[in-house]
Amino acid sequence: MARSTREPEAFAGLYDRHAAGLHRYVTRRLGADLADDVVGETFLIAFRRRERYDMSRPEARPWLYGIAANLISRHHRSEQRAYRAWARTGADPVARSFTPDTDAVEGRVTAQASGAALAAALRSLSQGDRHVLLLIAWADLSYEEVATALGIPLGTVRSRLNRARRKMRAALPGIDPQLTPEGDDHG
């Protein structure tokens, strides 16, 4: 990041490292139609603000996801429509396209069976709780990275995640181990 302030072309390395993961995350949140635009805008904003980046932070990934989360918030209605469609069909077509591993078949079958309930449960979460839960579950950020991404205290991350997990467990009893503390390796 520091080098990109002197040599703007060095910013391309940041894009190369993080664009694909960020795109998958945004696609799961908003669908493929908006993902390209949101990811492009995320990197445009990051490029324009790179001189204000806190260079004491060794990793820019949480910062990028924070920018994307703010942009996703602007598309709240689109996200809600995507969850309603997912609830109607019971299938997450985005997740299916990101799991080429044949060992993931069992996981896809379980996810498809619970897709409608999962989509409805995600839709029922507040925007803040949903951001925290999905940054941890889908973007694989740590609690600390989520706090950095969203600009909130670590304690707020923990309380939002706890509340979101409680709601998800109530809506999906015993279905998704990713949402339980036993499946949590984030700290």
Short mmCIF file of N, CA and C in Angstrom, two decimals, residues 83-150:
data_model
loop_
_atom_site.label_atom_id
_atom_site.label_comp_id
_atom_site.label_asym_id
_atom_site.label_seq_id
_atom_site.Cartn_x
_atom_site.Cartn_y
_atom_site.Cartn_z
N TYR A 83 -32.33 -12.39 -1.33
CA TYR A 83 -32.69 -13.35 -0.29
C TYR A 83 -34.11 -13.88 -0.49
N ARG A 84 -35.03 -13.03 -0.96
CA ARG A 84 -36.39 -13.51 -1.23
C ARG A 84 -36.38 -14.54 -2.35
N ALA A 85 -35.59 -14.29 -3.41
CA ALA A 85 -35.50 -15.25 -4.52
C ALA A 85 -34.88 -16.55 -4.04
N TRP A 86 -33.85 -16.45 -3.22
CA TRP A 86 -33.20 -17.64 -2.67
C TRP A 86 -34.19 -18.41 -1.81
N ALA A 87 -34.99 -17.69 -1.02
CA ALA A 87 -35.98 -18.36 -0.16
C ALA A 87 -37.03 -19.08 -1.00
N ARG A 88 -37.43 -18.48 -2.13
CA ARG A 88 -38.43 -19.11 -2.99
C ARG A 88 -37.89 -20.38 -3.63
N THR A 89 -36.66 -20.35 -4.11
CA THR A 89 -36.12 -21.49 -4.84
C THR A 89 -35.45 -22.51 -3.93
N GLY A 90 -34.96 -22.06 -2.77
CA GLY A 90 -34.26 -22.95 -1.86
C GLY A 90 -32.83 -23.25 -2.28
N ALA A 91 -32.38 -22.65 -3.36
CA ALA A 91 -31.02 -22.91 -3.86
C ALA A 91 -30.23 -21.61 -3.93
N ASP A 92 -28.98 -21.69 -3.54
CA ASP A 92 -28.08 -20.54 -3.62
C ASP A 92 -27.22 -20.74 -4.86
N PRO A 93 -27.63 -20.19 -6.01
CA PRO A 93 -26.89 -20.42 -7.25
C PRO A 93 -25.48 -19.85 -7.21
N VAL A 94 -25.26 -18.82 -6.43
CA VAL A 94 -23.93 -18.23 -6.32
C VAL A 94 -22.99 -19.19 -5.61
N ALA A 95 -23.40 -19.73 -4.48
CA ALA A 95 -22.56 -20.66 -3.72
C ALA A 95 -22.23 -21.88 -4.56
N ARG A 96 -23.18 -22.35 -5.32
CA ARG A 96 -22.96 -23.53 -6.16
C ARG A 96 -21.83 -23.29 -7.17
N SER A 97 -21.76 -22.09 -7.70
CA SER A 97 -20.74 -21.81 -8.70
C SER A 97 -19.35 -21.69 -8.09
N PHE A 98 -19.24 -21.55 -6.76
CA PHE A 98 -17.95 -21.38 -6.11
C PHE A 98 -17.45 -22.64 -5.42
N THR A 99 -18.12 -23.77 -5.58
CA THR A 99 -17.68 -24.99 -4.92
C THR A 99 -17.46 -26.10 -5.94
N PRO A 100 -16.33 -26.07 -6.65
CA PRO A 100 -16.08 -27.09 -7.66
C PRO A 100 -15.62 -28.42 -7.08
N ASP A 101 -15.19 -28.44 -5.83
CA ASP A 101 -14.66 -29.64 -5.18
C ASP A 101 -15.76 -30.68 -5.00
N THR A 102 -15.53 -31.90 -5.46
CA THR A 102 -16.54 -32.94 -5.34
C THR A 102 -16.80 -33.33 -3.89
N ASP A 103 -15.86 -33.08 -2.98
CA ASP A 103 -16.09 -33.37 -1.57
C ASP A 103 -17.12 -32.43 -0.97
N ALA A 104 -17.42 -31.35 -1.67
CA ALA A 104 -18.37 -30.37 -1.15
C ALA A 104 -19.82 -30.74 -1.49
N VAL A 105 -20.05 -31.87 -2.15
CA VAL A 105 -21.40 -32.25 -2.56
C VAL A 105 -22.33 -32.35 -1.36
N GLU A 106 -21.89 -33.01 -0.29
CA GLU A 106 -22.73 -33.14 0.90
C GLU A 106 -23.10 -31.78 1.46
N GLY A 107 -22.14 -30.89 1.51
CA GLY A 107 -22.40 -29.53 2.00
C GLY A 107 -23.39 -28.79 1.12
N ARG A 108 -23.28 -28.98 -0.19
CA ARG A 108 -24.21 -28.31 -1.11
C ARG A 108 -25.61 -28.87 -0.94
N VAL A 109 -25.74 -30.17 -0.75
CA VAL A 109 -27.06 -30.77 -0.56
C VAL A 109 -27.70 -30.23 0.72
N THR A 110 -26.93 -30.17 1.79
CA THR A 110 -27.44 -29.62 3.05
C THR A 110 -27.82 -28.16 2.87
N ALA A 111 -26.96 -27.40 2.22
CA ALA A 111 -27.24 -25.98 2.01
C ALA A 111 -28.48 -25.79 1.16
N GLN A 112 -28.64 -26.60 0.13
CA GLN A 112 -29.81 -26.47 -0.73
C GLN A 112 -31.07 -26.83 0.04
N ALA A 113 -31.01 -27.86 0.87
CA ALA A 113 -32.17 -28.26 1.65
C ALA A 113 -32.58 -27.17 2.63
N SER A 114 -31.62 -26.46 3.15
CA SER A 114 -31.93 -25.41 4.12
C SER A 114 -31.92 -24.02 3.51
N GLY A 115 -31.74 -23.93 2.19
CA GLY A 115 -31.59 -22.64 1.52
C GLY A 115 -32.69 -21.66 1.79
N ALA A 116 -33.94 -22.09 1.70
CA ALA A 116 -35.06 -21.17 1.91
C ALA A 116 -35.05 -20.62 3.34
N ALA A 117 -34.84 -21.51 4.29
CA ALA A 117 -34.81 -21.06 5.69
C ALA A 117 -33.61 -20.17 5.96
N LEU A 118 -32.47 -20.50 5.37
CA LEU A 118 -31.26 -19.69 5.54
C LEU A 118 -31.46 -18.30 4.96
N ALA A 119 -32.01 -18.23 3.76
CA ALA A 119 -32.24 -16.93 3.13
C ALA A 119 -33.20 -16.09 3.96
N ALA A 120 -34.27 -16.70 4.44
CA ALA A 120 -35.23 -15.95 5.26
C ALA A 120 -34.59 -15.48 6.56
N ALA A 121 -33.77 -16.34 7.15
CA ALA A 121 -33.10 -15.95 8.41
C ALA A 121 -32.11 -14.82 8.17
N LEU A 122 -31.34 -14.88 7.09
CA LEU A 122 -30.40 -13.80 6.78
C LEU A 122 -31.14 -12.49 6.52
N ARG A 123 -32.25 -12.60 5.83
CA ARG A 123 -33.05 -11.42 5.53
C ARG A 123 -33.58 -10.76 6.79
N SER A 124 -33.84 -11.56 7.81
CA SER A 124 -34.44 -11.02 9.04
C SER A 124 -33.41 -10.32 9.94
N LEU A 125 -32.12 -10.53 9.69
CA LEU A 125 -31.09 -9.88 10.51
C LEU A 125 -31.00 -8.40 10.20
N SER A 126 -30.60 -7.63 11.20
CA SER A 126 -30.32 -6.21 10.94
C SER A 126 -29.11 -6.14 10.01
N GLN A 127 -28.96 -5.01 9.34
CA GLN A 127 -27.84 -4.85 8.41
C GLN A 127 -26.51 -5.03 9.14
N GLY A 128 -26.36 -4.45 10.34
CA GLY A 128 -25.12 -4.57 11.09
C GLY A 128 -24.81 -6.00 11.49
N ASP A 129 -25.82 -6.71 11.97
CA ASP A 129 -25.62 -8.11 12.36
C ASP A 129 -25.27 -8.96 11.14
N ARG A 130 -25.95 -8.69 10.02
CA ARG A 130 -25.70 -9.46 8.79
C ARG A 130 -24.28 -9.20 8.29
N HIS A 131 -23.83 -7.94 8.31
CA HIS A 131 -22.46 -7.63 7.89
C HIS A 131 -21.46 -8.44 8.71
N VAL A 132 -21.61 -8.41 10.03
CA VAL A 132 -20.66 -9.12 10.90
C VAL A 132 -20.68 -10.61 10.62
N LEU A 133 -21.85 -11.21 10.62
CA LEU A 133 -21.98 -12.65 10.41
C LEU A 133 -21.38 -13.08 9.06
N LEU A 134 -21.71 -12.36 8.00
CA LEU A 134 -21.27 -12.79 6.68
C LEU A 134 -19.81 -12.46 6.40
N LEU A 135 -19.29 -11.41 7.02
CA LEU A 135 -17.85 -11.15 6.88
C LEU A 135 -17.04 -12.27 7.53
N ILE A 136 -17.58 -12.82 8.59
CA ILE A 136 -16.89 -13.94 9.26
C ILE A 136 -17.15 -15.25 8.52
N ALA A 137 -18.41 -15.53 8.20
CA ALA A 137 -18.76 -16.82 7.60
C ALA A 137 -18.39 -16.93 6.12
N TRP A 138 -18.61 -15.88 5.35
CA TRP A 138 -18.39 -15.96 3.91
C TRP A 138 -17.07 -15.35 3.47
N ALA A 139 -16.60 -14.31 4.14
CA ALA A 139 -15.33 -13.68 3.74
C ALA A 139 -14.16 -14.21 4.55
N ASP A 140 -14.46 -14.98 5.59
CA ASP A 140 -13.44 -15.60 6.44
C ASP A 140 -12.53 -14.57 7.12
N LEU A 141 -13.11 -13.44 7.51
CA LEU A 141 -12.36 -12.46 8.27
C LEU A 141 -12.39 -12.83 9.75
N SER A 142 -11.36 -12.45 10.47
CA SER A 142 -11.32 -12.68 11.92
C SER A 142 -12.17 -11.61 12.60
N TYR A 143 -12.44 -11.78 13.89
CA TYR A 143 -13.19 -10.79 14.64
C TYR A 143 -12.51 -9.43 14.53
N GLU A 144 -11.18 -9.43 14.70
CA GLU A 144 -10.41 -8.18 14.65
C GLU A 144 -10.51 -7.54 13.27
N GLU A 145 -10.44 -8.35 12.23
CA GLU A 145 -10.55 -7.82 10.87
C GLU A 145 -11.94 -7.24 10.61
N VAL A 146 -12.96 -7.88 11.14
CA VAL A 146 -14.33 -7.36 10.99
C VAL A 146 -14.45 -6.02 11.71
N ALA A 147 -13.90 -5.93 12.91
CA ALA A 147 -13.93 -4.67 13.66
C ALA A 147 -13.25 -3.57 12.85
N THR A 148 -12.11 -3.88 12.25
CA THR A 148 -11.40 -2.91 11.42
C THR A 148 -12.22 -2.55 10.19
N ALA A 149 -12.76 -3.57 9.52
CA ALA A 149 -13.53 -3.36 8.29
C ALA A 149 -14.72 -2.45 8.51
N LEU A 150 -15.43 -2.68 9.61
CA LEU A 150 -16.66 -1.93 9.86
C LEU A 150 -16.44 -0.70 10.73
#
